[in-house]
Amino acid sequence: MYFDRDNIMLQQIEDSNLQNRNVQLTIARLDLLHPIVSGNKFYKLFYFLQKAANHHCKKIQTFGGAYSNHLAATAYATQAGGLESTGMVRGEEPSNLSLTLQQCKANGMQLHFLPRKEYKEACLHFEANSNLISIPEGGYHPLGAKGAALIYEDAALQNATHICLAMGTATTLAGILQKASMYQNVIAVPVLKGMNDIEERLLYLNGQGRYSNLKIWDEYHFGGYAKTNESLLQFMNFLYQQYKLPTDIVYTSKLMYALMEKIEQNYFPAGSRIVCIHTGGLQGNCSLPKNSLIF
Ligand SMILES: *Cc1c(COP(=O)(O)O)cnc(C)c1O
């Protein structure tokens, strides 16, 4: 397609905190795949777009909020593939569109605003035929998980002792769990507060709900979805200054915060080879006040 999946950058983090503990940390930089269709979103879309091709279907519909990385990615990927897209957006039409929605429009996406109740009833709608491919919000569907499973080999996760990622719908996590061996620890950091349906989600996505190699670190949501504070922003600037690692406010900064804290707490035994999946999402930082970040 329009991405170079063969060259995922694997960034080695050099730090005395790691060296002293004999722990290796690699960041799989999926954010570098593309500035808009970055990270896991491209992978989650993969098989839906393949379905469109198989059905000779030109129309794609999907769902998201005003800052949705998934809407942004879908708009771009569909336009690049010569398809028409409609974005169903949660809530009333605002007088000023968010930068994300402006991007979506610029990439040819038609926007429809749905009142919250209607949105909630519709947003998981899946359909695939020659008239329409309807992709559930966030790609939350077994096809999305199947696409996310492609990350495993692309990001060379086979050699990791620990695979870490941020979790929203759990679709990416489900894909990784499909491929990870039982000797690999898969660690997910939910960015939603009090996410207590992970097992049901995995059951829906993978047909298996429980995994003995799965750990959930659920204390790093910073108050909930898209909530942030000064110390998180400072931490993001630190990551950039120290390692040239840009992160996003919703997902990857919280993942890295969790990871760095656990490393300092000696969570990881000597000899660990941690791979952290940078799932992208950097476009979301545009909603921050100017000059909050140094990148
Ligand atoms: C959407 C997103 C996630 C969450 O992925 P899920 O498959 O919904 O769990 C993680 N990181 C980034 C940057 C995202 O945009």
PDB file of C-alpha atoms and ligand atoms in Angstrom:
ATOM      1  CA  MET A   1       0.000   0.000   0.000  1.00  0.00           C
ATOM      2  CA  TYR A   2       1.148   3.575   0.613  1.00  0.00           C
ATOM      3  CA  PHE A   3       3.291   2.656   3.596  1.00  0.00           C
ATOM      4  CA  ASP A   4       6.609   1.074   4.053  1.00  0.00           C
ATOM      5  CA  ARG A   5       5.778  -1.667   6.504  1.00  0.00           C
ATOM      6  CA  ASP A   6       9.189  -3.261   5.981  1.00  0.00           C
ATOM      7  CA  ASN A   7      11.106  -0.529   7.710  1.00  0.00           C
ATOM      8  CA  ILE A   8       9.619   0.034  11.130  1.00  0.00           C
ATOM      9  CA  MET A   9      12.210   1.979  13.064  1.00  0.00           C
ATOM     10  CA  LEU A  10      13.316   0.305  16.272  1.00  0.00           C
ATOM     11  CA  GLN A  11      14.692   2.934  18.600  1.00  0.00           C
ATOM     12  CA  GLN A  12      17.046   1.754  21.295  1.00  0.00           C
ATOM     13  CA  ILE A  13      16.748   3.838  24.467  1.00  0.00           C
ATOM     14  CA  GLU A  14      20.123   4.503  26.101  1.00  0.00           C
ATOM     15  CA  ASP A  15      19.851   5.377  29.748  1.00  0.00           C
ATOM     16  CA  SER A  16      21.794   4.638  32.918  1.00  0.00           C
ATOM     17  CA  ASN A  17      18.549   3.602  34.651  1.00  0.00           C
ATOM     18  CA  LEU A  18      18.319   0.781  32.133  1.00  0.00           C
ATOM     19  CA  GLN A  19      22.006  -0.069  31.929  1.00  0.00           C
ATOM     20  CA  ASN A  20      22.354  -0.341  35.708  1.00  0.00           C
ATOM     21  CA  ARG A  21      19.549  -2.867  35.772  1.00  0.00           C
ATOM     22  CA  ASN A  22      20.694  -4.700  32.651  1.00  0.00           C
ATOM     23  CA  VAL A  23      17.345  -4.030  31.017  1.00  0.00           C
ATOM     24  CA  GLN A  24      16.941  -3.259  27.320  1.00  0.00           C
ATOM     25  CA  LEU A  25      14.259  -0.907  26.081  1.00  0.00           C
ATOM     26  CA  THR A  26      13.323  -0.590  22.430  1.00  0.00           C
ATOM     27  CA  ILE A  27      10.575   1.601  21.038  1.00  0.00           C
ATOM     28  CA  ALA A  28       8.875   0.279  17.898  1.00  0.00           C
ATOM     29  CA  ARG A  29       8.206   3.587  16.181  1.00  0.00           C
ATOM     30  CA  LEU A  30       4.939   2.931  14.333  1.00  0.00           C
ATOM     31  CA  ASP A  31       4.336   6.674  14.644  1.00  0.00           C
ATOM     32  CA  LEU A  32       6.870   7.130  11.849  1.00  0.00           C
ATOM     33  CA  LEU A  33       4.865   5.093   9.331  1.00  0.00           C
ATOM     34  CA  HIS A  34       2.979   8.181   8.270  1.00  0.00           C
ATOM     35  CA  PRO A  35       2.175  11.554   9.900  1.00  0.00           C
ATOM     36  CA  ILE A  36      -1.596  11.007   9.797  1.00  0.00           C
ATOM     37  CA  VAL A  37      -2.299   7.318   9.325  1.00  0.00           C
ATOM     38  CA  SER A  38       0.212   6.655  12.017  1.00  0.00           C
ATOM     39  CA  GLY A  39       0.709   3.840  14.380  1.00  0.00           C
ATOM     40  CA  ASN A  40      -1.798   1.157  15.031  1.00  0.00           C
ATOM     41  CA  LYS A  41      -4.627   2.836  13.108  1.00  0.00           C
ATOM     42  CA  PHE A  42      -3.201   1.868   9.758  1.00  0.00           C
ATOM     43  CA  TYR A  43      -2.952  -1.759  10.888  1.00  0.00           C
ATOM     44  CA  LYS A  44      -6.471  -1.857  12.297  1.00  0.00           C
ATOM     45  CA  LEU A  45      -7.820  -0.577   8.975  1.00  0.00           C
ATOM     46  CA  PHE A  46      -5.864  -3.053   6.910  1.00  0.00           C
ATOM     47  CA  TYR A  47      -8.420  -5.862   6.502  1.00  0.00           C
ATOM     48  CA  PHE A  48     -11.399  -3.517   6.275  1.00  0.00           C
ATOM     49  CA  LEU A  49      -9.746  -1.865   3.278  1.00  0.00           C
ATOM     50  CA  GLN A  50      -8.988  -5.256   1.849  1.00  0.00           C
ATOM     51  CA  LYS A  51     -12.687  -6.107   2.192  1.00  0.00           C
ATOM     52  CA  ALA A  52     -13.535  -2.938   0.287  1.00  0.00           C
ATOM     53  CA  ALA A  53     -11.247  -4.047  -2.529  1.00  0.00           C
ATOM     54  CA  ASN A  54     -12.687  -7.577  -2.546  1.00  0.00           C
ATOM     55  CA  HIS A  55     -16.259  -6.303  -2.671  1.00  0.00           C
ATOM     56  CA  HIS A  56     -15.392  -3.589  -5.217  1.00  0.00           C
ATOM     57  CA  CYS A  57     -16.914  -1.241  -2.684  1.00  0.00           C
ATOM     58  CA  LYS A  58     -16.007   2.447  -2.913  1.00  0.00           C
ATOM     59  CA  LYS A  59     -17.761   3.721   0.203  1.00  0.00           C
ATOM     60  CA  ILE A  60     -16.366   3.547   3.699  1.00  0.00           C
ATOM     61  CA  GLN A  61     -18.099   4.760   6.820  1.00  0.00           C
ATOM     62  CA  THR A  62     -16.763   4.936  10.323  1.00  0.00           C
ATOM     63  CA  PHE A  63     -17.279   6.554  13.726  1.00  0.00           C
ATOM     64  CA  GLY A  64     -15.332   8.720  16.143  1.00  0.00           C
ATOM     65  CA  GLY A  65     -15.138  11.780  18.363  1.00  0.00           C
ATOM     66  CA  ALA A  66     -13.921  15.232  17.366  1.00  0.00           C
ATOM     67  CA  TYR A  67     -10.277  14.361  18.165  1.00  0.00           C
ATOM     68  CA  SER A  68     -10.318  10.814  16.893  1.00  0.00           C
ATOM     69  CA  ASN A  69      -7.043   9.470  15.504  1.00  0.00           C
ATOM     70  CA  HIS A  70      -9.093   6.739  13.908  1.00  0.00           C
ATOM     71  CA  LEU A  71     -11.231   9.180  11.903  1.00  0.00           C
ATOM     72  CA  ALA A  72      -8.125  11.067  10.781  1.00  0.00           C
ATOM     73  CA  ALA A  73      -6.434   7.847   9.698  1.00  0.00           C
ATOM     74  CA  THR A  74      -9.505   6.552   7.894  1.00  0.00           C
ATOM     75  CA  ALA A  75     -10.002   9.808   5.999  1.00  0.00           C
ATOM     76  CA  TYR A  76      -6.455   9.782   4.757  1.00  0.00           C
ATOM     77  CA  ALA A  77      -6.202   6.071   3.982  1.00  0.00           C
ATOM     78  CA  THR A  78      -9.486   5.972   2.080  1.00  0.00           C
ATOM     79  CA  GLN A  79      -8.632   9.003  -0.001  1.00  0.00           C
ATOM     80  CA  ALA A  80      -5.216   7.564  -0.825  1.00  0.00           C
ATOM     81  CA  GLY A  81      -6.963   4.365  -1.901  1.00  0.00           C
ATOM     82  CA  GLY A  82      -9.448   6.203  -4.125  1.00  0.00           C
ATOM     83  CA  LEU A  83     -12.418   5.541  -1.836  1.00  0.00           C
ATOM     84  CA  GLU A  84     -15.153   7.804  -0.509  1.00  0.00           C
ATOM     85  CA  SER A  85     -15.476   8.130   3.240  1.00  0.00           C
ATOM     86  CA  THR A  86     -18.060   9.318   5.679  1.00  0.00           C
ATOM     87  CA  GLY A  87     -17.211  10.092   9.283  1.00  0.00           C
ATOM     88  CA  MET A  88     -19.977   9.804  11.832  1.00  0.00           C
ATOM     89  CA  VAL A  89     -18.965  12.180  14.584  1.00  0.00           C
ATOM     90  CA  ARG A  90     -20.166  11.955  18.168  1.00  0.00           C
ATOM     91  CA  GLY A  91     -22.153  14.980  19.348  1.00  0.00           C
ATOM     92  CA  GLU A  92     -23.672  18.121  17.880  1.00  0.00           C
ATOM     93  CA  GLU A  93     -21.901  19.973  15.099  1.00  0.00           C
ATOM     94  CA  PRO A  94     -19.677  22.601  16.748  1.00  0.00           C
ATOM     95  CA  SER A  95     -19.321  26.117  15.362  1.00  0.00           C
ATOM     96  CA  ASN A  96     -15.572  25.545  15.074  1.00  0.00           C
ATOM     97  CA  LEU A  97     -14.366  22.204  13.824  1.00  0.00           C
ATOM     98  CA  SER A  98     -11.439  20.640  15.700  1.00  0.00           C
ATOM     99  CA  LEU A  99      -8.157  20.462  13.790  1.00  0.00           C
ATOM    100  CA  THR A 100      -8.656  16.718  13.505  1.00  0.00           C
ATOM    101  CA  LEU A 101     -12.024  17.147  11.809  1.00  0.00           C
ATOM    102  CA  GLN A 102     -10.658  19.878   9.564  1.00  0.00           C
ATOM    103  CA  GLN A 103      -7.978  17.415   8.465  1.00  0.00           C
ATOM    104  CA  CYS A 104     -10.614  14.768   7.848  1.00  0.00           C
ATOM    105  CA  LYS A 105     -12.543  17.162   5.636  1.00  0.00           C
ATOM    106  CA  ALA A 106      -9.427  18.218   3.788  1.00  0.00           C
ATOM    107  CA  ASN A 107      -8.894  14.542   3.051  1.00  0.00           C
ATOM    108  CA  GLY A 108     -12.293  14.272   1.460  1.00  0.00           C
ATOM    109  CA  MET A 109     -14.245  12.826   4.365  1.00  0.00           C
ATOM    110  CA  GLN A 110     -17.882  13.820   4.634  1.00  0.00           C
ATOM    111  CA  LEU A 111     -18.828  14.521   8.216  1.00  0.00           C
ATOM    112  CA  HIS A 112     -22.154  13.717   9.843  1.00  0.00           C
ATOM    113  CA  PHE A 113     -22.800  14.668  13.421  1.00  0.00           C
ATOM    114  CA  LEU A 114     -24.844  12.299  15.546  1.00  0.00           C
ATOM    115  CA  PRO A 115     -26.418  13.175  18.890  1.00  0.00           C
ATOM    116  CA  ARG A 116     -24.725  11.180  21.627  1.00  0.00           C
ATOM    117  CA  LYS A 117     -27.515   8.693  22.131  1.00  0.00           C
ATOM    118  CA  GLU A 118     -27.816   7.880  18.446  1.00  0.00           C
ATOM    119  CA  TYR A 119     -24.073   7.706  18.192  1.00  0.00           C
ATOM    120  CA  LYS A 120     -23.863   5.210  20.996  1.00  0.00           C
ATOM    121  CA  GLU A 121     -26.381   2.949  19.318  1.00  0.00           C
ATOM    122  CA  ALA A 122     -24.686   3.156  15.927  1.00  0.00           C
ATOM    123  CA  CYS A 123     -20.952   3.359  16.592  1.00  0.00           C
ATOM    124  CA  LEU A 124     -20.191  -0.348  16.605  1.00  0.00           C
ATOM    125  CA  HIS A 125     -22.018  -1.022  13.370  1.00  0.00           C
ATOM    126  CA  PHE A 126     -20.162  -3.361  11.060  1.00  0.00           C
ATOM    127  CA  GLU A 127     -21.224  -4.006   7.514  1.00  0.00           C
ATOM    128  CA  ALA A 128     -19.337  -5.238   4.476  1.00  0.00           C
ATOM    129  CA  ASN A 129     -20.905  -5.496   1.051  1.00  0.00           C
ATOM    130  CA  SER A 130     -20.554  -3.907  -2.368  1.00  0.00           C
ATOM    131  CA  ASN A 131     -22.420  -0.740  -1.265  1.00  0.00           C
ATOM    132  CA  LEU A 132     -20.771   0.014   2.028  1.00  0.00           C
ATOM    133  CA  ILE A 133     -18.039  -0.999   4.412  1.00  0.00           C
ATOM    134  CA  SER A 134     -18.942   0.233   7.880  1.00  0.00           C
ATOM    135  CA  ILE A 135     -16.010   0.128  10.271  1.00  0.00           C
ATOM    136  CA  PRO A 136     -16.881   0.198  13.983  1.00  0.00           C
ATOM    137  CA  GLU A 137     -15.440   2.995  16.123  1.00  0.00           C
ATOM    138  CA  GLY A 138     -11.716   2.485  16.674  1.00  0.00           C
ATOM    139  CA  GLY A 139     -11.744  -0.577  14.420  1.00  0.00           C
ATOM    140  CA  TYR A 140     -13.161  -2.529  17.351  1.00  0.00           C
ATOM    141  CA  HIS A 141     -13.947  -5.766  15.525  1.00  0.00           C
ATOM    142  CA  PRO A 142     -12.176  -9.103  14.955  1.00  0.00           C
ATOM    143  CA  LEU A 143     -10.979  -7.778  11.575  1.00  0.00           C
ATOM    144  CA  GLY A 144      -9.339  -4.846  13.334  1.00  0.00           C
ATOM    145  CA  ALA A 145      -7.577  -7.223  15.718  1.00  0.00           C
ATOM    146  CA  LYS A 146      -6.447  -9.389  12.813  1.00  0.00           C
ATOM    147  CA  GLY A 147      -4.885  -6.306  11.224  1.00  0.00           C
ATOM    148  CA  ALA A 148      -3.220  -5.300  14.488  1.00  0.00           C
ATOM    149  CA  ALA A 149      -1.676  -8.777  14.673  1.00  0.00           C
ATOM    150  CA  LEU A 150       0.468  -7.781  11.661  1.00  0.00           C
ATOM    151  CA  ILE A 151       2.333  -5.431  13.995  1.00  0.00           C
ATOM    152  CA  TYR A 152       3.909  -8.403  15.744  1.00  0.00           C
ATOM    153  CA  GLU A 153       6.208  -9.352  12.901  1.00  0.00           C
ATOM    154  CA  ASP A 154       6.592  -5.883  11.424  1.00  0.00           C
ATOM    155  CA  ALA A 155       7.886  -4.584  14.748  1.00  0.00           C
ATOM    156  CA  ALA A 156      10.058  -7.677  15.355  1.00  0.00           C
ATOM    157  CA  LEU A 157       8.366  -8.482  18.647  1.00  0.00           C
ATOM    158  CA  GLN A 158       9.506 -12.125  18.604  1.00  0.00           C
ATOM    159  CA  ASN A 159      12.604 -11.398  20.665  1.00  0.00           C
ATOM    160  CA  ALA A 160      10.958  -9.340  23.391  1.00  0.00           C
ATOM    161  CA  THR A 161      10.506 -10.672  26.893  1.00  0.00           C
ATOM    162  CA  HIS A 162       7.971  -7.896  27.560  1.00  0.00           C
ATOM    163  CA  ILE A 163       5.722  -6.163  25.043  1.00  0.00           C
ATOM    164  CA  CYS A 164       4.117  -2.929  26.259  1.00  0.00           C
ATOM    165  CA  LEU A 165       1.317  -0.937  24.698  1.00  0.00           C
ATOM    166  CA  ALA A 166      -1.383   1.612  25.471  1.00  0.00           C
ATOM    167  CA  MET A 167      -4.977   0.445  25.350  1.00  0.00           C
ATOM    168  CA  GLY A 168      -8.191   2.137  24.241  1.00  0.00           C
ATOM    169  CA  THR A 169     -10.647  -0.330  22.705  1.00  0.00           C
ATOM    170  CA  ALA A 170      -8.248  -3.280  23.301  1.00  0.00           C
ATOM    171  CA  THR A 171      -8.229  -4.110  19.581  1.00  0.00           C
ATOM    172  CA  THR A 172      -4.474  -3.645  19.199  1.00  0.00           C
ATOM    173  CA  LEU A 173      -3.868  -5.620  22.370  1.00  0.00           C
ATOM    174  CA  ALA A 174      -6.022  -8.451  21.006  1.00  0.00           C
ATOM    175  CA  GLY A 175      -3.940  -8.568  17.822  1.00  0.00           C
ATOM    176  CA  ILE A 176      -0.676  -8.742  19.751  1.00  0.00           C
ATOM    177  CA  LEU A 177      -2.042 -11.464  22.027  1.00  0.00           C
ATOM    178  CA  GLN A 178      -2.896 -13.543  18.960  1.00  0.00           C
ATOM    179  CA  LYS A 179       0.795 -13.720  18.103  1.00  0.00           C
ATOM    180  CA  ALA A 180       2.673 -13.465  21.394  1.00  0.00           C
ATOM    181  CA  SER A 181       4.090 -16.663  22.832  1.00  0.00           C
ATOM    182  CA  MET A 182       3.085 -17.722  26.329  1.00  0.00           C
ATOM    183  CA  TYR A 183       6.600 -16.866  27.478  1.00  0.00           C
ATOM    184  CA  GLN A 184       6.242 -13.247  26.463  1.00  0.00           C
ATOM    185  CA  ASN A 185       4.658 -10.849  28.918  1.00  0.00           C
ATOM    186  CA  VAL A 186       2.165  -8.555  27.270  1.00  0.00           C
ATOM    187  CA  ILE A 187       1.557  -5.409  29.304  1.00  0.00           C
ATOM    188  CA  ALA A 188      -1.311  -3.051  28.521  1.00  0.00           C
ATOM    189  CA  VAL A 189      -1.847   0.410  29.986  1.00  0.00           C
ATOM    190  CA  PRO A 190      -5.518   1.464  29.768  1.00  0.00           C
ATOM    191  CA  VAL A 191      -6.058   5.158  29.128  1.00  0.00           C
ATOM    192  CA  LEU A 192      -9.654   4.951  30.313  1.00  0.00           C
ATOM    193  CA  LYS A 193     -10.463   5.002  33.984  1.00  0.00           C
ATOM    194  CA  GLY A 194     -11.925   1.843  35.524  1.00  0.00           C
ATOM    195  CA  MET A 195     -11.871  -0.305  32.402  1.00  0.00           C
ATOM    196  CA  ASN A 196     -13.378  -3.507  33.760  1.00  0.00           C
ATOM    197  CA  ASP A 197     -14.546  -5.264  30.612  1.00  0.00           C
ATOM    198  CA  ILE A 198     -11.195  -6.183  29.089  1.00  0.00           C
ATOM    199  CA  GLU A 199     -11.884  -9.902  29.278  1.00  0.00           C
ATOM    200  CA  GLU A 200     -15.216  -9.522  27.445  1.00  0.00           C
ATOM    201  CA  ARG A 201     -13.564  -7.362  24.829  1.00  0.00           C
ATOM    202  CA  LEU A 202     -10.838  -9.902  24.173  1.00  0.00           C
ATOM    203  CA  LEU A 203     -13.410 -12.656  24.023  1.00  0.00           C
ATOM    204  CA  TYR A 204     -15.338 -10.746  21.362  1.00  0.00           C
ATOM    205  CA  LEU A 205     -12.212  -9.847  19.389  1.00  0.00           C
ATOM    206  CA  ASN A 206     -10.236 -13.071  19.670  1.00  0.00           C
ATOM    207  CA  GLY A 207     -12.658 -15.718  20.868  1.00  0.00           C
ATOM    208  CA  GLN A 208     -10.523 -15.970  24.011  1.00  0.00           C
ATOM    209  CA  GLY A 209     -10.894 -13.712  27.021  1.00  0.00           C
ATOM    210  CA  ARG A 210      -8.189 -14.818  29.430  1.00  0.00           C
ATOM    211  CA  TYR A 211      -4.471 -14.816  28.827  1.00  0.00           C
ATOM    212  CA  SER A 212      -2.036 -15.916  31.513  1.00  0.00           C
ATOM    213  CA  ASN A 213       0.727 -13.777  29.992  1.00  0.00           C
ATOM    214  CA  LEU A 214      -1.319 -10.555  30.071  1.00  0.00           C
ATOM    215  CA  LYS A 215      -0.744  -7.844  32.668  1.00  0.00           C
ATOM    216  CA  ILE A 216      -2.852  -4.716  32.987  1.00  0.00           C
ATOM    217  CA  TRP A 217      -1.351  -1.644  34.640  1.00  0.00           C
ATOM    218  CA  ASP A 218      -4.482   0.291  35.381  1.00  0.00           C
ATOM    219  CA  GLU A 219      -3.174   3.169  37.513  1.00  0.00           C
ATOM    220  CA  TYR A 220      -1.832   5.339  34.744  1.00  0.00           C
ATOM    221  CA  HIS A 221      -4.910   6.894  33.150  1.00  0.00           C
ATOM    222  CA  PHE A 222      -4.225  10.303  34.786  1.00  0.00           C
ATOM    223  CA  GLY A 223      -7.875  10.743  35.701  1.00  0.00           C
ATOM    224  CA  GLY A 224      -9.364   9.334  32.507  1.00  0.00           C
ATOM    225  CA  TYR A 225      -9.488   9.491  28.747  1.00  0.00           C
ATOM    226  CA  ALA A 226      -7.591  12.503  27.330  1.00  0.00           C
ATOM    227  CA  LYS A 227      -7.094  13.929  30.835  1.00  0.00           C
ATOM    228  CA  THR A 228      -3.727  15.461  31.299  1.00  0.00           C
ATOM    229  CA  ASN A 229      -1.762  17.521  33.804  1.00  0.00           C
ATOM    230  CA  GLU A 230       1.368  19.592  34.053  1.00  0.00           C
ATOM    231  CA  SER A 231       3.577  16.710  35.169  1.00  0.00           C
ATOM    232  CA  LEU A 232       2.541  14.608  32.159  1.00  0.00           C
ATOM    233  CA  LEU A 233       3.361  17.464  29.799  1.00  0.00           C
ATOM    234  CA  GLN A 234       6.705  17.946  31.523  1.00  0.00           C
ATOM    235  CA  PHE A 235       7.379  14.252  31.185  1.00  0.00           C
ATOM    236  CA  MET A 236       6.596  14.402  27.449  1.00  0.00           C
ATOM    237  CA  ASN A 237       9.065  17.249  27.038  1.00  0.00           C
ATOM    238  CA  PHE A 238      11.636  15.277  29.028  1.00  0.00           C
ATOM    239  CA  LEU A 239      11.204  12.235  26.744  1.00  0.00           C
ATOM    240  CA  TYR A 240      11.722  14.394  23.728  1.00  0.00           C
ATOM    241  CA  GLN A 241      14.711  16.236  25.129  1.00  0.00           C
ATOM    242  CA  GLN A 242      16.401  13.129  26.452  1.00  0.00           C
ATOM    243  CA  TYR A 243      15.646  10.556  23.744  1.00  0.00           C
ATOM    244  CA  LYS A 244      14.172  12.509  20.816  1.00  0.00           C
ATOM    245  CA  LEU A 245      10.995  10.569  21.463  1.00  0.00           C
ATOM    246  CA  PRO A 246       7.742  12.417  20.705  1.00  0.00           C
ATOM    247  CA  THR A 247       4.642  11.047  22.430  1.00  0.00           C
ATOM    248  CA  ASP A 248       0.948  11.942  22.362  1.00  0.00           C
ATOM    249  CA  ILE A 249      -1.106  13.232  25.286  1.00  0.00           C
ATOM    250  CA  VAL A 250      -3.807  10.567  25.155  1.00  0.00           C
ATOM    251  CA  TYR A 251      -1.974   7.263  24.851  1.00  0.00           C
ATOM    252  CA  THR A 252       1.753   6.942  24.439  1.00  0.00           C
ATOM    253  CA  SER A 253       2.818   9.471  27.077  1.00  0.00           C
ATOM    254  CA  LYS A 254       0.849   7.567  29.724  1.00  0.00           C
ATOM    255  CA  LEU A 255       2.336   4.295  28.542  1.00  0.00           C
ATOM    256  CA  MET A 256       5.872   5.681  28.760  1.00  0.00           C
ATOM    257  CA  TYR A 257       5.183   7.229  32.141  1.00  0.00           C
ATOM    258  CA  ALA A 258       4.023   3.865  33.460  1.00  0.00           C
ATOM    259  CA  LEU A 259       6.978   2.088  31.945  1.00  0.00           C
ATOM    260  CA  MET A 260       9.607   4.471  33.318  1.00  0.00           C
ATOM    261  CA  GLU A 261       8.057   4.280  36.778  1.00  0.00           C
ATOM    262  CA  LYS A 262       8.010   0.472  36.732  1.00  0.00           C
ATOM    263  CA  ILE A 263      11.622   0.365  35.570  1.00  0.00           C
ATOM    264  CA  GLU A 264      12.618   2.548  38.511  1.00  0.00           C
ATOM    265  CA  GLN A 265      10.646   0.287  40.842  1.00  0.00           C
ATOM    266  CA  ASN A 266      12.700  -2.669  39.553  1.00  0.00           C
ATOM    267  CA  TYR A 267       9.675  -4.400  38.090  1.00  0.00           C
ATOM    268  CA  PHE A 268      11.722  -5.860  35.250  1.00  0.00           C
ATOM    269  CA  PRO A 269      14.287  -8.577  36.040  1.00  0.00           C
ATOM    270  CA  ALA A 270      17.851  -8.254  34.716  1.00  0.00           C
ATOM    271  CA  GLY A 271      18.079  -9.497  31.160  1.00  0.00           C
ATOM    272  CA  SER A 272      14.618  -8.202  30.204  1.00  0.00           C
ATOM    273  CA  ARG A 273      14.185  -7.065  26.645  1.00  0.00           C
ATOM    274  CA  ILE A 274      11.252  -4.669  26.668  1.00  0.00           C
ATOM    275  CA  VAL A 275       9.669  -3.542  23.429  1.00  0.00           C
ATOM    276  CA  CYS A 276       7.258  -0.688  23.698  1.00  0.00           C
ATOM    277  CA  ILE A 277       4.905  -0.129  20.768  1.00  0.00           C
ATOM    278  CA  HIS A 278       4.649   3.525  19.812  1.00  0.00           C
ATOM    279  CA  THR A 279       1.121   3.499  18.429  1.00  0.00           C
ATOM    280  CA  GLY A 280       1.341   7.049  17.043  1.00  0.00           C
ATOM    281  CA  GLY A 281      -1.464   9.540  17.663  1.00  0.00           C
ATOM    282  CA  LEU A 282       0.771  12.593  17.520  1.00  0.00           C
ATOM    283  CA  GLN A 283      -1.825  14.564  15.550  1.00  0.00           C
ATOM    284  CA  GLY A 284      -3.861  14.679  18.782  1.00  0.00           C
ATOM    285  CA  ASN A 285      -1.292  17.031  20.345  1.00  0.00           C
ATOM    286  CA  CYS A 286      -2.579  19.802  18.063  1.00  0.00           C
ATOM    287  CA  SER A 287      -5.443  20.337  20.490  1.00  0.00           C
ATOM    288  CA  LEU A 288      -3.020  21.521  23.209  1.00  0.00           C
ATOM    289  CA  PRO A 289      -2.405  25.228  23.803  1.00  0.00           C
ATOM    290  CA  LYS A 290       0.535  26.487  21.740  1.00  0.00           C
ATOM    291  CA  ASN A 291       3.985  26.049  23.317  1.00  0.00           C
ATOM    292  CA  SER A 292       2.870  23.367  25.783  1.00  0.00           C
ATOM    293  CA  LEU A 293       5.330  21.023  24.104  1.00  0.00           C
ATOM    294  CA  ILE A 294       8.827  21.515  22.742  1.00  0.00           C
ATOM    295  CA  PHE A 295       8.121  19.323  19.685  1.00  0.00           C
TER     296      PHE A 295
HETATM  297  C1  LIG B   1      -6.233   4.433  19.058  1.00  0.00           C
HETATM  298  C2  LIG B   1      -4.928   4.446  19.753  1.00  0.00           C
HETATM  299  C3  LIG B   1      -4.589   3.486  20.718  1.00  0.00           C
HETATM  300  C4  LIG B   1      -5.559   2.468  21.229  1.00  0.00           C
HETATM  301  O1  LIG B   1      -5.679   1.355  20.418  1.00  0.00           O
HETATM  302  P1  LIG B   1      -6.845   0.309  20.680  1.00  0.00           P
HETATM  303  O2  LIG B   1      -6.652  -0.672  19.608  1.00  0.00           O
HETATM  304  O3  LIG B   1      -8.146   1.048  20.548  1.00  0.00           O
HETATM  305  O4  LIG B   1      -6.679  -0.232  22.048  1.00  0.00           O
HETATM  306  C5  LIG B   1      -3.323   3.533  21.269  1.00  0.00           C
HETATM  307  N1  LIG B   1      -2.445   4.491  20.909  1.00  0.00           N
HETATM  308  C6  LIG B   1      -2.741   5.442  20.009  1.00  0.00           C
HETATM  309  C7  LIG B   1      -1.739   6.481  19.706  1.00  0.00           C
HETATM  310  C8  LIG B   1      -3.995   5.454  19.403  1.00  0.00           C
HETATM  311  O5  LIG B   1      -4.282   6.430  18.524  1.00  0.00           O
END
